[in-house]
Structures are given as structure tokens and as C-alpha cells.
C-alpha atoms as one frame of an Amber mdcrd trajectory, in Angstrom:
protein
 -32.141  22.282   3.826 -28.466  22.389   5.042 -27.466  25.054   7.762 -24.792
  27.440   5.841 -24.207  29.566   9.086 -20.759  29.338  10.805 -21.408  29.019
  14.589 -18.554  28.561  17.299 -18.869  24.601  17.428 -16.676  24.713  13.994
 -13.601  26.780  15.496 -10.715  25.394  17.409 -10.899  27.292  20.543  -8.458
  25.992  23.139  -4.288  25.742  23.070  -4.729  21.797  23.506  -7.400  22.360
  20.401  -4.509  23.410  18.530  -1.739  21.304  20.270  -3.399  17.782  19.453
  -3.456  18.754  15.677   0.229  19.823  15.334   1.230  16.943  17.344  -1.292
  14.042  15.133  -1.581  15.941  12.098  -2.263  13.064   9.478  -3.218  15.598
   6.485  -0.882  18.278   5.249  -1.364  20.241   2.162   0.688  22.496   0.734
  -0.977  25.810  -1.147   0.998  28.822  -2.189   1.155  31.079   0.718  -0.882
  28.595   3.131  -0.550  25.362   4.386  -3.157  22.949   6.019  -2.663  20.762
   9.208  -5.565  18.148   9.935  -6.205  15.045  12.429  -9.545  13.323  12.583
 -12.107  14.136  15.427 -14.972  12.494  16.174 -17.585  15.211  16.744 -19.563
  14.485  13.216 -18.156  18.573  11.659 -14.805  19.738  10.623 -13.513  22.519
  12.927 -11.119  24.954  11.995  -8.165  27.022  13.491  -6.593  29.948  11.827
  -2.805  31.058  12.381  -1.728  34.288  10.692   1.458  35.724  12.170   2.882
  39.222  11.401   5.497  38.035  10.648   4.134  37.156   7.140   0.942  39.549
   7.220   2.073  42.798   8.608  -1.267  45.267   8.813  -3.964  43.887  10.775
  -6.063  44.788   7.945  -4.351  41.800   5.815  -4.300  39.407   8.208  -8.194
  39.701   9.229  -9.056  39.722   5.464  -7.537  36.134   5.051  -9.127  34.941
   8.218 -12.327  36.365   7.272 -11.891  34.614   3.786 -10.876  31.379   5.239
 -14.204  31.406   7.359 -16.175  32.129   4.772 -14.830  29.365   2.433 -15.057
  26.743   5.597 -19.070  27.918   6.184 -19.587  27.349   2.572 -17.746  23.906
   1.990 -18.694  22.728   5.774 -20.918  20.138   4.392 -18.465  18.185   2.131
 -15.480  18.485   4.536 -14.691  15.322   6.454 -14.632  15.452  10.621 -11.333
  16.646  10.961  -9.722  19.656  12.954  -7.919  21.609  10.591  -5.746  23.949
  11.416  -4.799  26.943   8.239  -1.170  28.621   8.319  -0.486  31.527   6.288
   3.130  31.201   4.698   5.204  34.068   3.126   3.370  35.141   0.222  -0.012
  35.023   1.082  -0.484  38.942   1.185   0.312  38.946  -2.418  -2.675  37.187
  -3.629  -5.718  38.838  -4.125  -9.609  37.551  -2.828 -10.440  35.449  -5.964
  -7.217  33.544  -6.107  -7.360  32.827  -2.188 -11.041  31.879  -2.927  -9.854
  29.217  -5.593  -6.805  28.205  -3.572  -8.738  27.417  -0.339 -11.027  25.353
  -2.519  -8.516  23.142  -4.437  -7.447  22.710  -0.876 -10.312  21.345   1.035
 -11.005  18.961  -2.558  -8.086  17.764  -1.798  -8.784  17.187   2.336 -11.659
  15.622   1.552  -9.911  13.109  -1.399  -6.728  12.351   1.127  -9.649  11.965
   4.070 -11.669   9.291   1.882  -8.766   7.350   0.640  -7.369   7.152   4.327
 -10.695   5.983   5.586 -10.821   3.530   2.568  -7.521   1.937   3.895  -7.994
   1.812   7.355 -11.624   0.035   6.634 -10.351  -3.873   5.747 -12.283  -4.890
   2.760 -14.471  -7.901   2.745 -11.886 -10.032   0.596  -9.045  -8.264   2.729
 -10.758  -9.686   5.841 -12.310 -13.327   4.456  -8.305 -13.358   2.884  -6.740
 -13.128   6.980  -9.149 -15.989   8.341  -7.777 -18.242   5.618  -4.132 -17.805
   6.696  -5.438 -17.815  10.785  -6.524 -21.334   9.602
């Protein structure tokens, strides 16, 4: 049975948490009103970072109900995410869409993660042909 809590080993804590991702981001999706930053780790979970600015959330109460959304969609989907730190923006228009559409948005999102995640792993592992293929031309 898979844990489903959502325990402090899965948040980005530090500045330099947050620094290494904006500065090796390899992943960036685009939703409306969000936008997701990711880099590989190597700690075996995905860990995530939340920025939500007043600028585009004014009331506090807005602002902690997307955080509290994007948690809860990370503790759920924690198992199929790949080890990557992911850092969430909110964009301008965020506020505007209600629980059920951020629900479905963060979703399509992380699908997506995980596809770009797999097909980037796929590439940087060299096939067997790929490989057998480079000791023929070494030869």
C-alpha cells in the first residue's frame, strides 16, 4: 500500500532549493494561469516549490487556496511523478479559475511532466543498437 501523506521531504525548502531549479530548469510547461519549472534530482521523490505573488493573487485567502490545491494534487499524483524538483508559478489569471478547473489543469500538467520526463530519460539512455552502432565506427 502506497503512502498518500504529504510530509516535508517533498517541499523545496531552501533559496538554493529554488535557485538550482530556475537556473537548470530542463521542463517547462505552460498552463493557463500557472507555469511549471523542473530539473531532475536524485533523491528517488519529486519535490515541489510553490510561488504565488500578490502581484497576481491579491487576498491571502486566494493565494493559500491555490497552494493548498497544488499540495493536494502533488500528494495525490506523488507516485507517478518522476524525481524532479518542480517548482509551480501562478501567472495572471489564475484567480479566475475556480477548484475543479485548477484540479484538471494541475493534472494535464504533471501527465505531461511525467511524458517530457520519460522521453528525456529515453534519449539520454543510448539504445543497444545506438551503442553496438558507435563501436562499429570506433573500429
Amino acid at each position: 500500500m502506497s503512502s498518500q501523506e504529504y510530509p516535508r521531504r517533498l517541499r523545496l525548502l531552501t533559496a538554493g532549493d529554488y535557485r538550482q531549479v530556475f537556473e537548470k530548469a530542463v521542463f517547462k510547461i505552460h498552463g493557463k494561469g500557472l507555469m511549471i519549472l523542473a530539473t531532475p534530482n536524485r533523491l528517488g521523490h519529486p519535490r515541489l516549490g510553490l510561488i504565488v505573488s500578490k502581484k497576481n493573487l491579491r487576498r491571502a485567502v486566494d493565494r493559500n487556496r491555490l497552494k493548498r490545491i497544488a499540495r493536494e494534487s502533488v500528494r495525490l499524483q506523488q507516485q507517478r511523478l518522476p524525481d524532479v524538483d518542480i517548482v509551480l508559478m501562478a501567472r495572471r489569471g489564475v484567480g479566475d479559475l475556480e477548484n475543479k478547473i485548477l484540479h484538471r489543469q494541475l493534472h494535464g500538467m504533471w501527465r505531461r511532466l511525467e511524458r517530457e520526463a520519460r522521453k528525456s530519460a529515453g534519449e539520454s539512455q543510448p539504445t543497444l543498437e545506438t551503442a553496438s552502432a558507435n563501436d562499429r565506427q570506433d573500429k
